[in-house]
PDB file of N, CA, C and O in Angstrom:
ATOM      1  N   MET R  20     -46.705 -72.914  57.115  1.00 51.00           N
ATOM      2  CA  MET R  20     -45.606 -72.070  58.276  1.00 51.00           C
ATOM      3  C   MET R  20     -44.783 -73.371  58.470  1.00 51.00           C
ATOM      4  O   MET R  20     -45.435 -74.297  59.146  1.00 51.00           O
ATOM      5  N   PRO R  21     -43.446 -73.006  58.720  1.00 60.00           N
ATOM      6  CA  PRO R  21     -42.686 -74.152  59.542  1.00 60.00           C
ATOM      7  C   PRO R  21     -43.132 -74.798  61.010  1.00 60.00           C
ATOM      8  O   PRO R  21     -42.957 -76.037  61.257  1.00 60.00           O
ATOM      9  N   ASN R  22     -43.569 -73.866  61.611  1.00 70.00           N
ATOM     10  CA  ASN R  22     -44.170 -74.357  62.972  1.00 70.00           C
ATOM     11  C   ASN R  22     -45.280 -74.826  63.004  1.00 70.00           C
ATOM     12  O   ASN R  22     -46.162 -75.223  63.995  1.00 70.00           O
ATOM     13  N   GLY R  23     -46.226 -74.818  62.036  1.00 78.00           N
ATOM     14  CA  GLY R  23     -47.725 -75.355  61.960  1.00 78.00           C
ATOM     15  C   GLY R  23     -48.845 -74.177  62.076  1.00 78.00           C
ATOM     16  O   GLY R  23     -49.866 -74.468  62.036  1.00 78.00           O
ATOM     17  N   VAL R  24     -48.263 -72.910  62.501  1.00 83.00           N
ATOM     18  CA  VAL R  24     -49.110 -71.945  62.879  1.00 83.00           C
ATOM     19  C   VAL R  24     -49.606 -71.137  61.366  1.00 83.00           C
ATOM     20  O   VAL R  24     -48.577 -70.761  60.913  1.00 83.00           O
ATOM     21  N   GLU R  25     -50.600 -70.879  61.187  1.00 88.00           N
ATOM     22  CA  GLU R  25     -50.947 -69.945  60.134  1.00 88.00           C
ATOM     23  C   GLU R  25     -51.507 -68.719  60.410  1.00 88.00           C
ATOM     24  O   GLU R  25     -52.225 -68.797  61.584  1.00 88.00           O
ATOM     25  N   TYR R  26     -51.439 -67.792  59.625  1.00 93.00           N
ATOM     26  CA  TYR R  26     -52.115 -66.471  59.989  1.00 93.00           C
ATOM     27  C   TYR R  26     -52.747 -65.774  58.775  1.00 93.00           C
ATOM     28  O   TYR R  26     -52.352 -66.133  57.478  1.00 93.00           O
ATOM     29  N   ALA R  27     -53.825 -65.308  58.979  1.00 94.00           N
ATOM     30  CA  ALA R  27     -54.598 -64.615  58.170  1.00 94.00           C
ATOM     31  C   ALA R  27     -54.082 -63.310  57.786  1.00 94.00           C
ATOM     32  O   ALA R  27     -53.908 -62.224  58.763  1.00 94.00           O
ATOM     33  N   VAL R  28     -53.886 -63.114  56.639  1.00 95.00           N
ATOM     34  CA  VAL R  28     -53.693 -61.484  56.216  1.00 95.00           C
ATOM     35  C   VAL R  28     -54.819 -61.143  55.465  1.00 95.00           C
ATOM     36  O   VAL R  28     -55.603 -61.638  54.419  1.00 95.00           O
ATOM     37  N   ASP R  29     -55.330 -59.734  55.781  1.00 95.00           N
ATOM     38  CA  ASP R  29     -56.095 -59.023  55.006  1.00 95.00           C
ATOM     39  C   ASP R  29     -55.630 -57.658  54.444  1.00 95.00           C
ATOM     40  O   ASP R  29     -55.290 -56.808  55.232  1.00 95.00           O
ATOM     41  N   LEU R  30     -55.271 -57.726  53.136  1.00 93.00           N
ATOM     42  CA  LEU R  30     -54.272 -56.513  52.624  1.00 93.00           C
ATOM     43  C   LEU R  30     -55.339 -55.165  52.702  1.00 93.00           C
ATOM     44  O   LEU R  30     -54.739 -54.164  53.023  1.00 93.00           O
ATOM     45  N   ARG R  31     -56.294 -55.486  52.181  1.00 93.00           N
ATOM     46  CA  ARG R  31     -57.346 -54.404  51.900  1.00 93.00           C
ATOM     47  C   ARG R  31     -57.447 -53.639  53.598  1.00 93.00           C
ATOM     48  O   ARG R  31     -57.446 -52.497  53.571  1.00 93.00           O
ATOM     49  N   ARG R  32     -57.383 -54.414  54.477  1.00 93.00           N
ATOM     50  CA  ARG R  32     -57.645 -53.725  56.103  1.00 93.00           C
ATOM     51  C   ARG R  32     -56.529 -53.519  56.547  1.00 93.00           C
ATOM     52  O   ARG R  32     -56.527 -53.311  57.813  1.00 93.00           O
ATOM     53  N   ARG R  33     -55.444 -53.926  56.022  1.00 92.00           N
ATOM     54  CA  ARG R  33     -54.086 -54.223  56.363  1.00 92.00           C
ATOM     55  C   ARG R  33     -54.103 -54.610  57.956  1.00 92.00           C
ATOM     56  O   ARG R  33     -53.455 -53.923  58.870  1.00 92.00           O
ATOM     57  N   ARG R  34     -54.387 -55.725  58.080  1.00 94.00           N
ATOM     58  CA  ARG R  34     -54.364 -56.682  59.306  1.00 94.00           C
ATOM     59  C   ARG R  34     -53.917 -58.073  58.915  1.00 94.00           C
ATOM     60  O   ARG R  34     -53.718 -58.488  58.178  1.00 94.00           O
ATOM     61  N   CYS R  35     -53.085 -58.559  59.883  1.00 95.00           N
ATOM     62  CA  CYS R  35     -52.434 -59.668  60.084  1.00 95.00           C
ATOM     63  C   CYS R  35     -52.784 -60.350  61.295  1.00 95.00           C
ATOM     64  O   CYS R  35     -52.628 -59.729  62.562  1.00 95.00           O
ATOM     65  N   ASP R  36     -53.076 -61.615  61.303  1.00 95.00           N
ATOM     66  CA  ASP R  36     -53.410 -62.227  62.569  1.00 95.00           C
ATOM     67  C   ASP R  36     -52.501 -62.169  63.839  1.00 95.00           C
ATOM     68  O   ASP R  36     -52.443 -62.232  64.985  1.00 95.00           O
ATOM     69  N   CYS R  37     -51.157 -62.107  62.970  1.00 93.00           N
ATOM     70  CA  CYS R  37     -49.842 -61.801  64.334  1.00 93.00           C
ATOM     71  C   CYS R  37     -50.038 -60.725  64.769  1.00 93.00           C
ATOM     72  O   CYS R  37     -49.467 -60.501  66.133  1.00 93.00           O
ATOM     73  N   GLY R  38     -50.713 -59.727  64.725  1.00 93.00           N
ATOM     74  CA  GLY R  38     -50.759 -58.338  64.998  1.00 93.00           C
ATOM     75  C   GLY R  38     -49.683 -57.330  64.728  1.00 93.00           C
ATOM     76  O   GLY R  38     -49.606 -55.911  65.148  1.00 93.00           O
ATOM     77  N   GLU R  39     -48.513 -57.963  64.349  1.00 90.00           N
ATOM     78  CA  GLU R  39     -47.290 -56.976  63.943  1.00 90.00           C
ATOM     79  C   GLU R  39     -47.518 -55.788  63.207  1.00 90.00           C
ATOM     80  O   GLU R  39     -47.157 -54.653  63.087  1.00 90.00           O
ATOM     81  N   PHE R  40     -48.178 -56.093  62.254  1.00 89.00           N
ATOM     82  CA  PHE R  40     -48.532 -55.275  60.959  1.00 89.00           C
ATOM     83  C   PHE R  40     -49.410 -53.928  61.646  1.00 89.00           C
ATOM     84  O   PHE R  40     -49.092 -52.957  60.841  1.00 89.00           O
ATOM     85  N   GLN R  41     -50.404 -54.377  62.382  1.00 88.00           N
ATOM     86  CA  GLN R  41     -51.299 -53.241  62.841  1.00 88.00           C
ATOM     87  C   GLN R  41     -50.170 -52.350  63.759  1.00 88.00           C
ATOM     88  O   GLN R  41     -50.432 -51.349  63.834  1.00 88.00           O
ATOM     89  N   VAL R  42     -49.597 -53.019  64.539  1.00 87.00           N
ATOM     90  CA  VAL R  42     -48.749 -52.192  65.644  1.00 87.00           C
ATOM     91  C   VAL R  42     -47.656 -51.457  65.012  1.00 87.00           C
ATOM     92  O   VAL R  42     -47.571 -50.121  65.013  1.00 87.00           O
ATOM     93  N   ASP R  43     -46.859 -51.988  64.062  1.00 81.00           N
ATOM     94  CA  ASP R  43     -45.488 -51.374  63.280  1.00 81.00           C
ATOM     95  C   ASP R  43     -45.584 -50.350  62.249  1.00 81.00           C
ATOM     96  O   ASP R  43     -45.137 -49.881  61.788  1.00 81.00           O
ATOM     97  N   LYS R  44     -47.064 -50.507  61.845  1.00 81.00           N
ATOM     98  CA  LYS R  44     -47.641 -50.120  60.492  1.00 81.00           C
ATOM     99  C   LYS R  44     -46.421 -50.560  59.127  1.00 81.00           C
ATOM    100  O   LYS R  44     -46.235 -49.916  58.106  1.00 81.00           O
ATOM    101  N   ILE R  45     -45.770 -51.432  59.443  1.00 83.00           N
ATOM    102  CA  ILE R  45     -44.699 -52.152  58.617  1.00 83.00           C
ATOM    103  C   ILE R  45     -45.226 -53.583  57.962  1.00 83.00           C
ATOM    104  O   ILE R  45     -45.524 -54.361  59.147  1.00 83.00           O
ATOM    105  N   PRO R  46     -45.110 -53.941  56.814  1.00 89.00           N
ATOM    106  CA  PRO R  46     -45.299 -55.292  56.737  1.00 89.00           C
ATOM    107  C   PRO R  46     -44.385 -56.477  57.568  1.00 89.00           C
ATOM    108  O   PRO R  46     -43.530 -56.458  57.366  1.00 89.00           O
ATOM    109  N   CYS R  47     -45.260 -57.367  57.981  1.00 90.00           N
ATOM    110  CA  CYS R  47     -44.681 -58.193  58.810  1.00 90.00           C
ATOM    111  C   CYS R  47     -44.366 -59.431  57.791  1.00 90.00           C
ATOM    112  O   CYS R  47     -44.634 -59.402  56.531  1.00 90.00           O
ATOM    113  N   ARG R  48     -43.678 -60.595  58.193  1.00 90.00           N
ATOM    114  CA  ARG R  48     -43.381 -61.735  57.197  1.00 90.00           C
ATOM    115  C   ARG R  48     -44.442 -62.111  56.558  1.00 90.00           C
ATOM    116  O   ARG R  48     -44.459 -62.663  55.231  1.00 90.00           O
ATOM    117  N   HIS R  49     -45.463 -62.045  57.068  1.00 92.00           N
ATOM    118  CA  HIS R  49     -46.786 -62.981  56.638  1.00 92.00           C
ATOM    119  C   HIS R  49     -47.231 -62.242  55.538  1.00 92.00           C
ATOM    120  O   HIS R  49     -47.535 -62.585  54.612  1.00 92.00           O
ATOM    121  N   VAL R  50     -47.303 -60.866  55.891  1.00 92.00           N
ATOM    122  CA  VAL R  50     -47.946 -59.781  54.626  1.00 92.00           C
ATOM    123  C   VAL R  50     -46.942 -59.910  53.604  1.00 92.00           C
ATOM    124  O   VAL R  50     -47.128 -59.894  52.511  1.00 92.00           O
ATOM    125  N   ILE R  51     -45.470 -59.937  53.838  1.00 90.00           N
ATOM    126  CA  ILE R  51     -44.415 -60.179  52.469  1.00 90.00           C
ATOM    127  C   ILE R  51     -44.841 -61.345  51.908  1.00 90.00           C
ATOM    128  O   ILE R  51     -44.651 -61.343  50.710  1.00 90.00           O
ATOM    129  N   ALA R  52     -44.981 -62.242  52.588  1.00 92.00           N
ATOM    130  CA  ALA R  52     -45.265 -63.742  51.688  1.00 92.00           C
ATOM    131  C   ALA R  52     -46.419 -63.576  51.029  1.00 92.00           C
ATOM    132  O   ALA R  52     -46.695 -64.026  49.864  1.00 92.00           O
ATOM    133  N   CYS R  53     -47.375 -62.899  51.729  1.00 92.00           N
ATOM    134  CA  CYS R  53     -48.716 -62.947  51.141  1.00 92.00           C
ATOM    135  C   CYS R  53     -48.766 -61.898  49.661  1.00 92.00           C
ATOM    136  O   CYS R  53     -49.247 -62.284  48.585  1.00 92.00           O
ATOM    137  N   CYS R  54     -47.812 -60.953  50.113  1.00 92.00           N
ATOM    138  CA  CYS R  54     -47.937 -60.153  48.699  1.00 92.00           C
ATOM    139  C   CYS R  54     -46.985 -60.893  47.653  1.00 92.00           C
ATOM    140  O   CYS R  54     -47.141 -60.763  46.390  1.00 92.00           O
ATOM    141  N   ALA R  55     -45.978 -61.228  47.948  1.00 93.00           N
ATOM    142  CA  ALA R  55     -45.058 -62.502  46.837  1.00 93.00           C
ATOM    143  C   ALA R  55     -46.167 -63.311  46.308  1.00 93.00           C
ATOM    144  O   ALA R  55     -45.796 -63.521  45.086  1.00 93.00           O
ATOM    145  N   ASN R  56     -46.851 -64.258  47.020  1.00 92.00           N
ATOM    146  CA  ASN R  56     -47.845 -64.801  46.464  1.00 92.00           C
ATOM    147  C   ASN R  56     -48.581 -64.308  45.513  1.00 92.00           C
ATOM    148  O   ASN R  56     -48.755 -65.373  44.545  1.00 92.00           O
ATOM    149  N   GLN R  57     -48.812 -62.950  45.658  1.00 92.00           N
ATOM    150  CA  GLN R  57     -50.192 -62.359  44.991  1.00 92.00           C
ATOM    151  C   GLN R  57     -49.372 -61.562  43.667  1.00 92.00           C
ATOM    152  O   GLN R  57     -50.024 -60.917  43.247  1.00 92.00           O
ATOM    153  N   ARG R  58     -48.091 -61.527  43.797  1.00 93.00           N
ATOM    154  CA  ARG R  58     -47.017 -60.777  43.084  1.00 93.00           C
ATOM    155  C   ARG R  58     -47.526 -59.091  42.977  1.00 93.00           C
ATOM    156  O   ARG R  58     -47.818 -58.413  42.065  1.00 93.00           O
ATOM    157  N   LEU R  59     -47.710 -58.836  44.506  1.00 93.00           N
ATOM    158  CA  LEU R  59     -47.864 -57.459  44.715  1.00 93.00           C
ATOM    159  C   LEU R  59     -46.765 -56.945  45.528  1.00 93.00           C
ATOM    160  O   LEU R  59     -45.715 -57.622  45.957  1.00 93.00           O
ATOM    161  N   ASP R  60     -46.553 -55.544  45.372  1.00 89.00           N
ATOM    162  CA  ASP R  60     -45.368 -54.860  45.875  1.00 89.00           C
ATOM    163  C   ASP R  60     -45.545 -54.526  47.343  1.00 89.00           C
ATOM    164  O   ASP R  60     -46.461 -53.609  47.463  1.00 89.00           O
ATOM    165  N   TRP R  61     -44.767 -55.185  48.325  1.00 87.00           N
ATOM    166  CA  TRP R  61     -45.073 -55.220  49.725  1.00 87.00           C
ATOM    167  C   TRP R  61     -44.678 -53.713  50.169  1.00 87.00           C
ATOM    168  O   TRP R  61     -45.474 -52.946  51.428  1.00 87.00           O
ATOM    169  N   HIS R  62     -43.921 -53.109  49.500  1.00 82.00           N
ATOM    170  CA  HIS R  62     -43.663 -51.764  49.721  1.00 82.00           C
ATOM    171  C   HIS R  62     -45.182 -50.665  49.794  1.00 82.00           C
ATOM    172  O   HIS R  62     -44.930 -49.463  50.547  1.00 82.00           O
ATOM    173  N   SER R  63     -46.074 -51.368  49.040  1.00 86.00           N
ATOM    174  CA  SER R  63     -47.082 -50.031  48.883  1.00 86.00           C
ATOM    175  C   SER R  63     -47.903 -50.270  50.424  1.00 86.00           C
ATOM    176  O   SER R  63     -48.790 -49.545  50.463  1.00 86.00           O
ATOM    177  N   TYR R  64     -47.705 -51.173  50.949  1.00 87.00           N
ATOM    178  CA  TYR R  64     -48.315 -51.396  52.203  1.00 87.00           C
ATOM    179  C   TYR R  64     -47.562 -50.749  53.509  1.00 87.00           C
ATOM    180  O   TYR R  64     -48.167 -51.184  54.433  1.00 87.00           O
ATOM    181  N   VAL R  65     -46.557 -50.033  53.363  1.00 82.00           N
ATOM    182  CA  VAL R  65     -45.912 -49.244  54.264  1.00 82.00           C
ATOM    183  C   VAL R  65     -46.491 -48.095  54.518  1.00 82.00           C
ATOM    184  O   VAL R  65     -46.809 -47.614  53.776  1.00 82.00           O
ATOM    185  N   HIS R  66     -46.880 -47.757  55.964  1.00 76.00           N
ATOM    186  CA  HIS R  66     -47.563 -46.446  56.183  1.00 76.00           C
ATOM    187  C   HIS R  66     -46.603 -45.278  55.881  1.00 76.00           C
ATOM    188  O   HIS R  66     -45.332 -45.457  55.674  1.00 76.00           O
ATOM    189  N   ASP R  67     -47.187 -44.368  55.346  1.00 72.00           N
ATOM    190  CA  ASP R  67     -46.470 -43.049  54.594  1.00 72.00           C
ATOM    191  C   ASP R  67     -45.255 -42.685  55.409  1.00 72.00           C
ATOM    192  O   ASP R  67     -44.276 -42.354  55.149  1.00 72.00           O
ATOM    193  N   VAL R  68     -45.562 -42.541  56.704  1.00 68.00           N
ATOM    194  CA  VAL R  68     -44.390 -41.907  57.511  1.00 68.00           C
ATOM    195  C   VAL R  68     -43.499 -42.940  57.781  1.00 68.00           C
ATOM    196  O   VAL R  68     -42.416 -42.347  57.767  1.00 68.00           O
ATOM    197  N   ASP R  69     -43.609 -44.222  57.609  1.00 69.00           N
ATOM    198  CA  ASP R  69     -42.674 -45.143  57.557  1.00 69.00           C
ATOM    199  C   ASP R  69     -41.632 -45.277  56.526  1.00 69.00           C
ATOM    200  O   ASP R  69     -40.710 -45.969  56.389  1.00 69.00           O
ATOM    201  N   GLN R  70     -42.428 -45.057  55.164  1.00 69.00           N
ATOM    202  CA  GLN R  70     -41.441 -44.489  54.051  1.00 69.00           C
ATOM    203  C   GLN R  70     -40.509 -44.234  54.073  1.00 69.00           C
ATOM    204  O   GLN R  70     -39.332 -44.423  53.721  1.00 69.00           O
ATOM    205  N   ILE R  71     -40.651 -43.018  55.265  1.00 68.00           N
ATOM    206  CA  ILE R  71     -39.436 -41.992  55.406  1.00 68.00           C
ATOM    207  C   ILE R  71     -38.551 -42.818  56.100  1.00 68.00           C
ATOM    208  O   ILE R  71     -37.129 -42.414  55.579  1.00 68.00           O
ATOM    209  N   ALA R  72     -39.005 -43.645  56.840  1.00 67.00           N
ATOM    210  CA  ALA R  72     -37.650 -44.289  57.833  1.00 67.00           C
ATOM    211  C   ALA R  72     -37.131 -45.257  56.829  1.00 67.00           C
ATOM    212  O   ALA R  72     -36.070 -45.587  57.122  1.00 67.00           O
ATOM    213  N   LEU R  73     -38.029 -45.863  56.103  1.00 67.00           N
ATOM    214  CA  LEU R  73     -37.155 -46.682  55.109  1.00 67.00           C
ATOM    215  C   LEU R  73     -36.083 -46.201  54.498  1.00 67.00           C
ATOM    216  O   LEU R  73     -35.039 -46.866  54.349  1.00 67.00           O
ATOM    217  N   LEU R  74     -36.447 -45.222  54.276  1.00 68.00           N
ATOM    218  CA  LEU R  74     -35.444 -44.173  53.164  1.00 68.00           C
ATOM    219  C   LEU R  74     -34.367 -43.968  54.096  1.00 68.00           C
ATOM    220  O   LEU R  74     -33.202 -43.843  53.815  1.00 68.00           O
ATOM    221  N   LEU R  75     -34.385 -43.512  55.279  1.00 68.00           N
ATOM    222  CA  LEU R  75     -33.294 -43.288  55.991  1.00 68.00           C
ATOM    223  C   LEU R  75     -32.649 -44.426  56.424  1.00 68.00           C
ATOM    224  O   LEU R  75     -31.497 -44.314  56.203  1.00 68.00           O
ATOM    225  N   LEU R  76     -33.246 -45.580  56.405  1.00 66.00           N
ATOM    226  CA  LEU R  76     -32.329 -47.144  56.782  1.00 66.00           C
ATOM    227  C   LEU R  76     -31.475 -46.966  55.639  1.00 66.00           C
ATOM    228  O   LEU R  76     -30.475 -47.577  55.657  1.00 66.00           O
ATOM    229  N   GLN R  77     -31.935 -46.826  54.212  1.00 67.00           N
ATOM    230  CA  GLN R  77     -30.967 -47.202  53.198  1.00 67.00           C
ATOM    231  C   GLN R  77     -30.080 -46.015  52.925  1.00 67.00           C
ATOM    232  O   GLN R  77     -29.041 -46.204  52.544  1.00 67.00           O
ATOM    233  N   THR R  78     -30.121 -44.748  53.666  1.00 68.00           N
ATOM    234  CA  THR R  78     -29.362 -43.605  53.336  1.00 68.00           C
ATOM    235  C   THR R  78     -28.631 -43.227  54.620  1.00 68.00           C
ATOM    236  O   THR R  78     -27.724 -42.213  54.274  1.00 68.00           O
ATOM    237  N   HIS R  79     -29.028 -43.468  55.485  1.00 62.00           N
ATOM    238  CA  HIS R  79     -28.347 -42.838  56.892  1.00 62.00           C
ATOM    239  C   HIS R  79     -26.995 -43.622  56.902  1.00 62.00           C
ATOM    240  O   HIS R  79     -26.452 -44.392  56.957  1.00 62.00           O
ATOM    241  N   PRO R  80     -26.005 -42.257  57.457  1.00 62.00           N
ATOM    242  CA  PRO R  80     -24.288 -42.731  57.641  1.00 62.00           C
ATOM    243  C   PRO R  80     -24.041 -43.607  58.706  1.00 62.00           C
ATOM    244  O   PRO R  80     -22.886 -44.347  58.519  1.00 62.00           O
ATOM    245  N   TYR R  81     -24.808 -43.998  59.553  1.00 59.00           N
ATOM    246  CA  TYR R  81     -24.759 -45.004  60.756  1.00 59.00           C
ATOM    247  C   TYR R  81     -25.391 -46.018  60.384  1.00 59.00           C
ATOM    248  O   TYR R  81     -26.698 -46.061  59.731  1.00 59.00           O
ATOM    249  N   PRO R  82     -24.913 -47.191  60.645  1.00 55.00           N
ATOM    250  CA  PRO R  82     -25.881 -48.339  60.452  1.00 55.00           C
ATOM    251  C   PRO R  82     -27.045 -48.482  61.254  1.00 55.00           C
ATOM    252  O   PRO R  82     -27.208 -47.916  62.322  1.00 55.00           O
ATOM    253  N   PRO R  83     -28.213 -48.735  60.622  1.00 53.00           N
ATOM    254  CA  PRO R  83     -29.545 -48.821  61.126  1.00 53.00           C
ATOM    255  C   PRO R  83     -29.549 -49.508  62.488  1.00 53.00           C
ATOM    256  O   PRO R  83     -30.312 -49.107  63.544  1.00 53.00           O
ATOM    257  N   ALA R  84     -28.947 -50.360  62.806  1.00 56.00           N
ATOM    258  CA  ALA R  84     -28.736 -51.300  64.201  1.00 56.00           C
ATOM    259  C   ALA R  84     -28.214 -50.443  65.230  1.00 56.00           C
ATOM    260  O   ALA R  84     -28.680 -50.323  66.435  1.00 56.00           O
ATOM    261  N   ALA R  85     -27.201 -49.421  64.813  1.00 52.00           N
ATOM    262  CA  ALA R  85     -26.761 -48.706  65.760  1.00 52.00           C
ATOM    263  C   ALA R  85     -27.799 -47.587  66.363  1.00 52.00           C
ATOM    264  O   ALA R  85     -27.726 -47.216  67.629  1.00 52.00           O
ATOM    265  N   LEU R  86     -28.653 -46.899  65.224  1.00 53.00           N
ATOM    266  CA  LEU R  86     -29.359 -45.880  65.613  1.00 53.00           C
ATOM    267  C   LEU R  86     -30.654 -46.577  66.284  1.00 53.00           C
ATOM    268  O   LEU R  86     -31.510 -45.889  66.907  1.00 53.00           O
ATOM    269  N   GLY R  87     -30.915 -47.537  65.721  1.00 60.00           N
ATOM    270  CA  GLY R  87     -32.277 -48.518  66.001  1.00 60.00           C
ATOM    271  C   GLY R  87     -33.294 -48.063  65.254  1.00 60.00           C
ATOM    272  O   GLY R  87     -34.029 -46.741  64.748  1.00 60.00           O
ATOM    273  N   LEU R  88     -34.447 -48.771  64.585  1.00 60.00           N
ATOM    274  CA  LEU R  88     -35.729 -48.554  64.026  1.00 60.00           C
ATOM    275  C   LEU R  88     -36.518 -47.752  64.402  1.00 60.00           C
ATOM    276  O   LEU R  88     -37.165 -46.544  63.822  1.00 60.00           O
ATOM    277  N   HIS R  89     -36.679 -47.651  65.900  1.00 63.00           N
ATOM    278  CA  HIS R  89     -37.647 -46.759  66.665  1.00 63.00           C
ATOM    279  C   HIS R  89     -37.352 -45.413  66.670  1.00 63.00           C
ATOM    280  O   HIS R  89     -38.064 -44.645  66.149  1.00 63.00           O
ATOM    281  N   GLN R  90     -35.872 -45.032  66.793  1.00 66.00           N
ATOM    282  CA  GLN R  90     -35.423 -43.802  66.597  1.00 66.00           C
ATOM    283  C   GLN R  90     -35.929 -43.022  65.326  1.00 66.00           C
ATOM    284  O   GLN R  90     -36.131 -42.004  65.082  1.00 66.00           O
ATOM    285  N   MET R  91     -35.588 -44.177  64.262  1.00 60.00           N
ATOM    286  CA  MET R  91     -35.916 -43.540  62.811  1.00 60.00           C
ATOM    287  C   MET R  91     -36.987 -43.253  62.444  1.00 60.00           C
ATOM    288  O   MET R  91     -37.392 -42.285  61.824  1.00 60.00           O
ATOM    289  N   GLN R  92     -37.794 -44.185  62.894  1.00 64.00           N
ATOM    290  CA  GLN R  92     -39.319 -43.774  62.984  1.00 64.00           C
ATOM    291  C   GLN R  92     -39.790 -42.421  63.704  1.00 64.00           C
ATOM    292  O   GLN R  92     -40.584 -41.613  62.963  1.00 64.00           O
ATOM    293  N   THR R  93     -39.199 -42.079  64.820  1.00 68.00           N
ATOM    294  CA  THR R  93     -39.304 -41.018  65.513  1.00 68.00           C
ATOM    295  C   THR R  93     -39.044 -40.088  64.691  1.00 68.00           C
ATOM    296  O   THR R  93     -39.774 -38.919  64.561  1.00 68.00           O
ATOM    297  N   ASP R  94     -37.838 -39.868  63.933  1.00 66.00           N
ATOM    298  CA  ASP R  94     -37.160 -38.956  63.614  1.00 66.00           C
ATOM    299  C   ASP R  94     -38.244 -38.793  62.239  1.00 66.00           C
ATOM    300  O   ASP R  94     -38.298 -37.774  61.459  1.00 66.00           O
ATOM    301  N   ALA R  95     -38.319 -39.438  61.557  1.00 62.00           N
ATOM    302  CA  ALA R  95     -39.141 -39.615  60.457  1.00 62.00           C
ATOM    303  C   ALA R  95     -40.444 -38.857  60.517  1.00 62.00           C
ATOM    304  O   ALA R  95     -40.942 -38.173  59.757  1.00 62.00           O
ATOM    305  N   ARG R  96     -41.415 -39.420  61.720  1.00 66.00           N
ATOM    306  CA  ARG R  96     -42.417 -38.723  62.185  1.00 66.00           C
ATOM    307  C   ARG R  96     -42.215 -37.524  62.473  1.00 66.00           C
ATOM    308  O   ARG R  96     -42.993 -36.405  62.105  1.00 66.00           O
ATOM    309  N   LYS R  97     -41.263 -37.055  62.880  1.00 68.00           N
ATOM    310  CA  LYS R  97     -40.917 -35.305  63.472  1.00 68.00           C
ATOM    311  C   LYS R  97     -40.747 -34.638  62.163  1.00 68.00           C
ATOM    312  O   LYS R  97     -41.424 -33.583  61.794  1.00 68.00           O
ATOM    313  N   HIS R  98     -40.201 -35.332  61.114  1.00 59.00           N
ATOM    314  CA  HIS R  98     -39.764 -34.507  59.710  1.00 59.00           C
ATOM    315  C   HIS R  98     -40.957 -34.456  59.020  1.00 59.00           C
ATOM    316  O   HIS R  98     -41.350 -33.382  58.619  1.00 59.00           O
ATOM    317  N   CYS R  99     -41.844 -35.187  59.145  1.00 59.00           N
ATOM    318  CA  CYS R  99     -43.257 -35.289  58.170  1.00 59.00           C
ATOM    319  C   CYS R  99     -44.004 -33.891  58.890  1.00 59.00           C
ATOM    320  O   CYS R  99     -44.506 -33.639  58.383  1.00 59.00           O
ATOM    321  N   ASN R 100     -44.049 -34.205  60.238  1.00 59.00           N
ATOM    322  CA  ASN R 100     -45.167 -33.199  60.850  1.00 59.00           C
ATOM    323  C   ASN R 100     -44.369 -31.836  60.719  1.00 59.00           C
ATOM    324  O   ASN R 100     -44.957 -31.052  60.419  1.00 59.00           O
ATOM    325  N   ASP R 101     -43.241 -31.905  60.714  1.00 61.00           N
ATOM    326  CA  ASP R 101     -42.532 -30.302  60.317  1.00 61.00           C
ATOM    327  C   ASP R 101     -42.703 -29.666  58.826  1.00 61.00           C
ATOM    328  O   ASP R 101     -42.652 -28.715  58.540  1.00 61.00           O
ATOM    329  N   HIS R 102     -42.671 -30.812  57.703  1.00 57.00           N
ATOM    330  CA  HIS R 102     -42.555 -30.492  56.528  1.00 57.00           C
ATOM    331  C   HIS R 102     -43.700 -30.854  55.657  1.00 57.00           C
ATOM    332  O   HIS R 102     -43.674 -30.646  54.534  1.00 57.00           O
ATOM    333  N   CYS R 103     -44.663 -31.955  56.267  1.00 58.00           N
ATOM    334  CA  CYS R 103     -45.559 -32.295  54.973  1.00 58.00           C
ATOM    335  C   CYS R 103     -46.561 -31.646  55.529  1.00 58.00           C
ATOM    336  O   CYS R 103     -47.063 -31.128  56.451  1.00 58.00           O
ATOM    337  N   ALA R 104     -47.632 -31.595  54.482  1.00 49.00           N
ATOM    338  CA  ALA R 104     -49.035 -30.798  54.443  1.00 49.00           C
ATOM    339  C   ALA R 104     -49.834 -31.706  54.804  1.00 49.00           C
ATOM    340  O   ALA R 104     -49.902 -32.949  55.018  1.00 49.00           O
TER     341      ALA R 104
END
């Protein structure tokens, strides 16, 4: 890492020492780098509910920054609770 700090990533347990992966349920930059190194698709490490949020980010009529990722995740969780078994 450029600043000299290294973070351990455990893909099986979905953990990174930085803590972002566990909290956000979306791969942090360390997980993405680990996946790239191992030639793995980082999308498979996104929580199922947040897969919907990522889809909304790509298809929503408003810019994601205007609506905010948190609101999109909230909307996705509501959609999943309403329509997913």
